[in-house]
XYZ file of C-alpha atoms in Angstrom:
527
model
C 1.641 16.676 -22.434
C 4.542 17.689 -24.775
C 5.883 20.219 -22.208
C 5.561 17.401 -19.482
C 7.666 15.009 -21.656
C 10.472 17.481 -22.016
C 10.857 18.126 -18.376
C 13.877 16.517 -16.391
C 13.570 14.722 -13.269
C 15.049 17.433 -11.548
C 12.572 19.632 -12.750
C 9.813 17.046 -12.105
C 10.928 16.700 -8.358
C 10.969 20.722 -7.554
C 8.277 20.712 -4.562
C 7.417 24.512 -4.595
C 6.559 24.714 -8.573
C 2.822 24.222 -9.422
C 1.958 20.842 -10.999
C 0.283 20.660 -14.104
C -1.695 17.480 -15.771
C -4.370 16.429 -17.994
C -6.947 13.797 -17.874
C -6.367 11.201 -20.551
C -9.877 10.141 -21.060
C -8.532 6.796 -20.039
C -9.521 4.694 -16.976
C -7.724 1.505 -15.260
C -9.058 -0.820 -13.290
C -7.928 -1.508 -9.523
C -6.824 -5.166 -9.703
C -8.167 -6.254 -6.315
C -11.358 -3.774 -6.206
C -12.396 -3.803 -9.946
C -12.941 0.086 -9.254
C -12.250 2.397 -12.190
C -9.139 4.817 -11.783
C -8.690 7.937 -14.192
C -5.452 7.967 -15.901
C -3.948 11.335 -15.605
C -0.830 12.511 -17.451
C 1.093 14.969 -14.939
C 4.805 16.710 -15.103
C 5.707 15.857 -11.353
C 6.108 11.933 -11.905
C 9.604 11.033 -12.224
C 10.303 9.074 -15.428
C 12.851 6.966 -13.450
C 10.752 5.899 -10.583
C 9.682 2.489 -11.520
C 7.858 2.381 -14.767
C 7.176 5.996 -14.978
C 3.584 5.183 -14.007
C 2.281 5.597 -10.415
C -0.815 4.832 -8.363
C -1.656 8.204 -6.969
C -2.491 8.283 -3.126
C -3.577 11.674 -2.349
C -4.306 11.433 1.177
C -1.036 9.925 1.914
C 1.682 11.853 -0.463
C 1.965 15.640 -0.383
C 2.638 15.797 -4.183
C -0.223 13.742 -4.931
C -2.240 15.721 -2.457
C -1.531 19.149 -4.157
C -2.264 17.860 -7.694
C -5.643 16.203 -6.096
C -6.423 19.600 -4.512
C -5.575 21.512 -7.890
C -7.712 19.088 -10.303
C -10.690 18.353 -7.665
C -9.700 14.359 -7.642
C -10.808 12.545 -4.538
C -8.825 12.267 -1.483
C -9.483 8.690 -0.064
C -7.611 8.026 3.119
C -6.380 4.644 3.606
C -4.623 5.060 6.932
C -6.258 6.708 9.949
C -4.001 8.216 12.542
C -5.225 7.752 16.094
C -5.706 11.117 16.818
C -7.787 11.589 13.593
C -6.662 13.805 10.591
C -7.962 16.789 8.428
C -7.352 15.052 5.138
C -8.757 17.841 2.985
C -6.126 20.266 4.234
C -3.220 18.015 4.482
C -1.508 14.554 3.487
C -0.929 11.977 6.303
C 2.555 10.490 5.507
C 3.281 8.525 8.460
C 2.489 4.765 9.174
C 0.994 5.150 12.531
C -2.527 4.370 12.301
C -5.265 1.762 11.339
C -6.143 0.790 7.579
C -9.466 1.961 6.021
C -10.720 1.672 2.727
C -8.431 -0.993 2.068
C -10.653 -4.244 1.242
C -9.264 -7.219 2.619
C -6.621 -5.406 5.055
C -8.925 -3.161 6.543
C -8.895 -2.803 10.420
C -5.218 -3.547 10.598
C -2.086 -1.625 11.955
C -0.494 0.042 8.720
C 2.824 -1.351 9.284
C 1.304 -4.906 9.548
C -0.790 -4.148 6.580
C 2.201 -3.787 4.255
C 3.047 -7.351 4.773
C -0.424 -8.343 4.628
C -1.094 -6.628 1.134
C 2.026 -8.277 -0.250
C 0.830 -11.556 1.055
C -2.625 -11.166 -0.288
C -1.381 -10.256 -3.788
C 0.828 -13.347 -3.885
C -2.132 -15.598 -2.735
C -4.413 -14.123 -5.662
C -1.548 -14.598 -8.083
C -1.074 -10.672 -9.006
C 2.460 -10.324 -7.682
C 5.231 -11.544 -5.657
C 7.590 -9.921 -2.893
C 10.919 -8.792 -4.013
C 13.764 -6.422 -2.976
C 14.650 -3.678 -5.133
C 17.139 -0.816 -5.044
C 17.294 2.356 -6.235
C 20.778 2.998 -6.842
C 22.404 5.729 -8.912
C 25.790 6.671 -10.324
C 28.130 7.910 -7.703
C 29.023 11.267 -8.980
C 32.799 12.382 -9.062
C 32.438 15.219 -11.080
C 33.024 17.901 -8.277
C 36.728 17.948 -8.146
C 38.460 19.709 -4.844
C 41.716 19.769 -3.881
C 40.943 18.304 -0.496
C 39.193 15.118 -1.944
C 40.690 11.756 -1.575
C 43.193 11.024 -4.227
C 42.473 7.889 -6.068
C 45.633 5.395 -5.727
C 46.419 4.905 -9.642
C 49.370 5.542 -11.656
C 49.209 5.932 -15.291
C 52.463 4.803 -17.694
C 52.682 5.219 -21.304
C 54.158 1.913 -21.740
C 52.414 -0.205 -19.139
C 49.119 1.434 -18.857
C 47.048 1.903 -15.443
C 48.893 0.307 -12.473
C 47.409 0.484 -8.666
C 49.816 2.283 -6.412
C 52.077 -0.419 -4.453
C 50.538 -1.384 -1.205
C 53.732 -0.172 0.652
C 53.197 3.342 -0.728
C 49.718 3.484 0.721
C 47.870 5.969 1.700
C 48.736 8.567 -0.917
C 48.637 11.608 0.928
C 47.825 15.294 -0.748
C 50.697 17.573 -1.040
C 51.054 20.689 1.218
C 50.886 23.502 -0.935
C 50.313 27.429 -0.422
C 47.626 27.523 -3.231
C 45.152 25.099 -5.033
C 43.469 27.142 -7.817
C 41.364 25.041 -10.262
C 42.715 24.199 -13.531
C 41.202 25.698 -17.162
C 40.713 22.101 -18.076
C 38.369 20.961 -15.653
C 40.998 18.809 -14.158
C 41.610 18.588 -10.337
C 43.480 21.322 -8.879
C 46.082 18.323 -8.327
C 46.868 18.586 -12.030
C 48.674 21.757 -11.485
C 50.890 20.325 -8.978
C 53.706 18.713 -11.321
C 56.150 17.934 -8.485
C 53.070 15.609 -7.231
C 51.711 14.394 -10.252
C 54.948 13.322 -11.978
C 56.032 9.758 -10.300
C 57.668 6.349 -11.284
C 55.745 3.516 -12.909
C 55.484 0.718 -10.140
C 55.778 -1.953 -12.966
C 58.623 -0.939 -15.399
C 60.481 2.275 -13.332
C 59.749 4.604 -16.246
C 58.183 8.090 -15.960
C 54.500 8.100 -15.120
C 51.805 10.204 -13.933
C 49.389 10.129 -10.835
C 45.523 9.981 -11.102
C 44.743 13.688 -10.262
C 40.472 12.975 -9.963
C 39.834 12.926 -6.448
C 36.827 11.207 -4.794
C 33.944 13.162 -3.731
C 33.226 14.282 -0.201
C 31.058 11.227 0.161
C 34.070 9.040 0.027
C 35.858 9.961 3.311
C 32.475 10.417 5.252
C 32.017 6.348 4.235
C 34.307 5.424 7.168
C 35.256 8.518 9.457
C 32.949 7.143 12.216
C 35.427 4.273 12.485
C 38.328 6.498 12.691
C 36.935 8.130 15.638
C 37.105 5.206 17.797
C 41.024 5.054 17.474
C 42.100 8.589 15.910
C 45.838 8.388 16.883
C 46.553 4.711 15.551
C 49.225 4.824 12.775
C 49.027 1.119 12.263
C 45.603 0.267 11.004
C 42.486 1.887 10.423
C 41.438 1.301 14.417
C 42.188 -1.628 16.840
C 39.816 -4.417 16.949
C 39.438 -3.728 20.873
C 38.422 -0.148 20.443
C 35.940 -0.977 17.321
C 34.465 -3.610 19.508
C 33.756 -1.349 22.270
C 32.538 1.523 20.265
C 30.698 0.149 17.053
C 28.354 0.017 15.900
C 27.131 3.631 15.926
C 24.232 4.114 18.651
C 22.172 6.552 16.448
C 22.918 8.409 13.140
C 20.974 11.501 12.655
C 20.673 13.449 9.361
C 18.319 14.876 6.769
C 16.445 12.392 4.490
C 18.760 12.956 1.339
C 21.963 12.798 3.316
C 20.645 9.409 5.373
C 19.549 7.737 2.130
C 22.515 8.625 0.072
C 25.553 8.584 2.704
C 24.359 5.522 4.600
C 23.740 3.509 1.618
C 27.206 3.924 0.404
C 29.091 3.987 4.019
C 27.135 0.748 4.523
C 28.624 -0.555 1.305
C 32.133 0.399 2.402
C 31.572 -1.192 5.830
C 30.487 -4.446 4.376
C 33.390 -4.659 2.187
C 35.508 -3.923 5.439
C 33.570 -6.479 7.276
C 34.377 -9.045 4.424
C 38.038 -8.703 4.502
C 37.964 -8.698 8.313
C 38.995 -5.029 8.920
C 36.169 -4.728 11.394
C 34.910 -7.044 14.073
C 33.416 -10.220 12.727
C 30.453 -10.039 15.513
C 29.503 -6.012 14.133
C 28.124 -7.039 10.580
C 26.059 -3.646 10.590
C 27.694 0.057 11.237
C 24.550 1.819 12.545
C 22.172 0.669 15.241
C 19.609 3.410 14.699
C 18.880 6.005 12.054
C 16.781 8.955 12.628
C 15.718 11.546 9.994
C 15.153 15.195 11.115
C 12.618 17.502 9.702
C 12.637 20.576 8.045
C 11.691 24.009 9.231
C 10.088 25.878 6.691
C 9.676 29.481 6.367
C 6.811 31.574 7.818
C 4.949 31.252 4.459
C 5.177 27.613 4.544
C 7.862 27.307 1.872
C 11.347 26.081 2.116
C 13.819 28.934 3.290
C 15.705 30.718 0.253
C 17.033 34.164 -0.127
C 14.866 34.351 -3.369
C 11.513 33.975 -1.268
C 13.328 36.161 1.337
C 11.640 33.973 4.105
C 15.229 33.032 5.735
C 15.054 33.199 9.349
C 18.318 34.464 10.933
C 19.188 32.683 14.047
C 21.339 35.543 15.690
C 18.429 38.096 15.653
C 16.264 35.927 17.452
C 18.982 35.003 19.987
C 19.368 38.667 20.430
C 15.760 39.049 20.958
C 14.527 36.106 22.987
C 17.619 34.206 24.151
C 19.413 31.114 22.913
C 17.513 29.170 25.225
C 14.066 30.207 23.951
C 15.210 29.608 20.418
C 16.787 26.362 21.170
C 13.564 25.180 23.081
C 11.288 26.268 20.040
C 12.970 24.260 17.696
C 12.479 21.245 19.652
C 8.961 22.106 20.644
C 7.831 23.264 17.118
C 6.756 19.754 16.602
C 8.078 15.803 16.208
C 11.660 15.352 15.707
C 10.881 14.132 12.075
C 8.220 16.692 11.073
C 8.295 19.574 8.485
C 6.820 22.624 10.134
C 6.730 26.050 9.294
C 8.370 28.885 11.514
C 5.730 30.413 13.975
C 6.851 33.394 16.008
C 3.742 33.155 18.155
C 4.760 29.809 19.468
C 8.163 30.863 19.949
C 7.086 33.669 22.359
C 4.865 31.183 23.931
C 7.992 29.262 24.614
C 9.821 32.464 25.821
C 6.632 33.118 28.356
C 7.361 29.551 29.683
C 10.953 30.208 30.386
C 10.161 33.539 31.941
C 7.344 32.195 34.215
C 9.874 29.404 35.494
C 12.656 31.815 36.377
C 10.077 33.727 38.346
C 9.030 30.758 39.996
C 12.626 29.925 40.776
C 12.962 33.658 42.112
C 9.802 33.284 44.433
C 11.292 29.659 45.984
C 14.875 29.895 46.106
C 15.218 30.618 49.838
C 12.254 28.535 50.859
C 13.007 26.473 54.015
C 9.566 24.762 53.975
C 9.357 21.055 52.896
C 7.727 20.801 49.596
C 4.320 19.227 49.862
C 3.318 15.869 48.711
C 1.442 16.808 45.457
C 4.194 19.254 44.302
C 7.028 16.314 44.854
C 4.739 13.970 42.904
C 4.453 16.408 40.004
C 8.251 16.879 39.913
C 8.800 13.163 40.354
C 6.560 12.397 37.651
C 8.301 14.904 35.400
C 11.461 13.096 35.873
C 9.924 10.056 34.480
C 8.311 11.874 31.575
C 11.154 13.615 30.355
C 13.280 10.565 30.731
C 10.775 8.635 28.659
C 10.283 11.238 25.950
C 13.864 12.219 25.778
C 15.256 8.728 25.136
C 12.338 8.572 22.437
C 13.471 11.647 20.584
C 10.202 13.156 21.865
C 11.651 16.364 22.701
C 8.195 18.439 21.907
C 6.168 16.509 24.341
C 8.870 16.522 26.825
C 8.775 20.356 26.566
C 4.935 20.160 26.999
C 5.218 18.150 30.134
C 7.631 20.465 31.679
C 5.103 23.115 31.088
C 2.368 21.077 32.487
C 4.388 20.570 35.508
C 4.994 24.071 36.105
C 1.228 24.757 35.815
C 0.858 21.922 38.310
C 3.046 23.793 40.826
C 1.706 27.246 40.342
C -1.676 26.028 40.833
C -0.740 24.445 44.273
C -0.008 27.904 45.564
C 2.621 26.080 48.045
C 6.218 26.684 48.535
C 8.606 24.530 46.708
C 12.023 23.492 48.165
C 15.280 23.919 46.406
C 15.809 20.105 46.643
C 12.833 19.728 44.102
C 13.569 22.546 42.072
C 16.948 21.106 41.862
C 15.431 18.101 39.916
C 13.321 20.286 37.683
C 16.244 22.292 36.513
C 18.571 19.394 35.969
C 15.881 17.832 33.528
C 15.563 21.252 31.966
C 19.236 21.570 31.421
C 19.443 19.774 28.022
C 16.799 21.675 26.685
C 17.728 25.332 28.348
C 21.160 25.026 29.596
C 21.900 28.513 30.255
C 18.887 29.120 32.083
C 19.021 25.980 34.149
C 22.705 26.910 34.948
C 21.618 30.957 36.034
C 19.014 29.304 38.095
C 21.099 26.371 39.656
C 23.425 29.060 40.944
C 20.470 31.068 42.620
C 19.764 28.139 44.368
C 23.011 28.198 45.827
C 24.245 24.792 44.179
C 27.727 24.365 42.890
C 29.062 23.202 39.738
C 27.678 22.587 36.394
C 23.935 21.428 36.306
C 24.922 19.724 32.989
C 27.201 17.460 34.854
C 25.124 16.695 38.002
C 23.539 13.181 38.277
C 20.426 12.704 36.504
C 17.406 12.395 38.972
C 15.788 8.915 39.584
C 12.257 8.285 39.382
C 10.589 7.191 42.587
C 7.419 4.972 41.813
C 6.367 5.122 45.486
C 5.878 8.956 45.136
C 3.458 8.361 42.188
C -0.049 9.414 43.128
C -2.263 8.484 40.187
C -4.608 11.256 40.342
C -4.792 11.910 36.674
C -7.657 11.491 34.119
C -7.772 10.966 30.351
C -9.394 13.718 28.645
C -10.618 14.365 25.153
C -9.795 17.171 23.225
C -12.082 18.610 20.559
C -12.045 21.485 17.879
C -15.645 22.526 16.991
C -16.681 19.118 18.492
C -14.220 16.918 16.620
C -11.974 14.693 18.439
C -8.452 15.852 17.700
C -6.627 14.151 20.598
C -6.306 13.004 23.894
C -4.491 14.676 27.123
C -3.674 13.017 30.641
C -3.752 15.553 33.352
C -4.385 15.601 36.925
C -7.661 15.242 38.207
C -10.019 18.315 38.678
C -6.979 20.247 37.068
C -7.481 24.227 36.298
C -8.660 25.242 33.043
C -5.273 26.754 32.559
C -3.448 23.480 32.955
C -5.740 21.555 30.855
C -5.547 24.119 28.149
C -1.713 24.255 28.236
C -1.855 20.293 27.877
C -4.333 20.307 25.140
C -2.447 23.180 22.879
C 0.867 21.231 23.277
C -0.962 18.165 21.107
C 0.515 18.459 17.617
C -2.898 17.525 16.071
C -4.901 19.769 18.184
C -2.708 23.026 17.630
C -2.636 22.497 13.841
C -6.351 22.708 13.837
C -6.144 25.851 16.107
C -3.599 27.668 13.948
C -4.563 30.729 12.167
C -7.968 30.366 13.629
C -10.053 32.786 15.664
C -10.972 31.289 19.148
C -14.865 31.870 19.962
C -14.936 30.090 23.478
C -13.607 27.013 25.205
C -15.972 24.571 26.765
C -14.491 22.374 29.486
C -16.315 19.378 30.886
C -14.060 18.810 33.990
C -11.983 15.530 34.121
C -13.863 14.815 30.654
C -13.297 16.959 27.749
C -12.329 20.389 26.417
C -13.643 21.801 23.123
C -12.230 24.747 21.316
C -14.968 26.586 19.188
C -13.125 28.397 16.442
C -13.895 30.110 13.050
C -12.577 31.397 10.187
C -8.638 31.743 9.026
């Protein structure tokens, strides 16, 4: 316990180290169920988070899950995803599912259950809803020459004064070298001709503030400047701000999104209050998305220390840029953290190679494409449209694989007119391959600049069926395939489902049991 007490929040937050703890011998009572809950002391709980004591939920928090596994604590799921989940193996951290083991809010959609739980606690007098902010001091300790200069002037007689408005903005001096100082001050402190100035109050000698703002500062408003970058009169014209703002989608990692968007929204709200941005646009971002993290093959964050860094250039040389690009989109949901898997990468490479061979075989075809093939490509256009707009790039690629399987199974020629549509929807995912095959079809211009194909509902022939996908008899997902689809097509669709792929990873396949149009069951064993 003494060792845990001495650890900083930074050390406690480190995800890769082993977590330690000790049972205190004390129990608490759950305020709504009365259930006894053991109280542990651990070195991964942040002292600055809330009161420094947490209710651990191992089934739904990665750090709690690791701790529970290490000490044999119960892992009780309270949110059950639609496709099921292997809770003893991995925590489910999403909010898409139905509540369970949750007393009065059992059976609700998880997102609804949050509000229902707050309402219930208010009704029984155990709490009330509130908004809390976990703000930290804005760190200005990192001093760069290129940071934004702070517009303040210090005079021995008058003290601090703001730079007069008619002298704004304060521009950085143009210099040949900007070496750091020996005093810890900004490199600007060495540029005396810039530092020494005149006091705006008394006219006497004065010095500019040499500290600069961190890189976060400039990134708080740059997106506004993008709307009108050559305007030398104001930040941006109201007309252009009104046309372009708000930002449609902002994408970044969790930390960047949390910190940067918090600060930038604060600055934007200030600009909104003083009328520097349109009154009818109170928020800077319409939508925010956090991308996931790709771990090394060993399941840990990539680092030189671990020697698990993936070098993109090496894989581009081996499999091509398109295969690497598609794999990064196919590896899992946009916001998921996934380990690098070379076998899955080679699966993507094989798909692209098959597609190229299919184009080669049909490039000179003059026969009209059959109805089923036209329907398959027409359906693909709709599916890629929907999935791409929803940032479901992995399922979009899975639909392309299904479509190619269907076309190959039909063993009928496909006219270049239909192949054109396939290559067009492929082009955002595999631009080089799409362009090369575009030219094989004798098409002119850039596939990436052509009109996006439109979906024709009249071509849709609903011959599909929903099939259950099982691993060792347990339901792990569902797929939609054409009625009487061959096993190869069914397997490709099933293995593209994330919850299925996760339970097949590292296992030895014993056999596959296919009940046409109903179920497919993978019998596996071992690791």
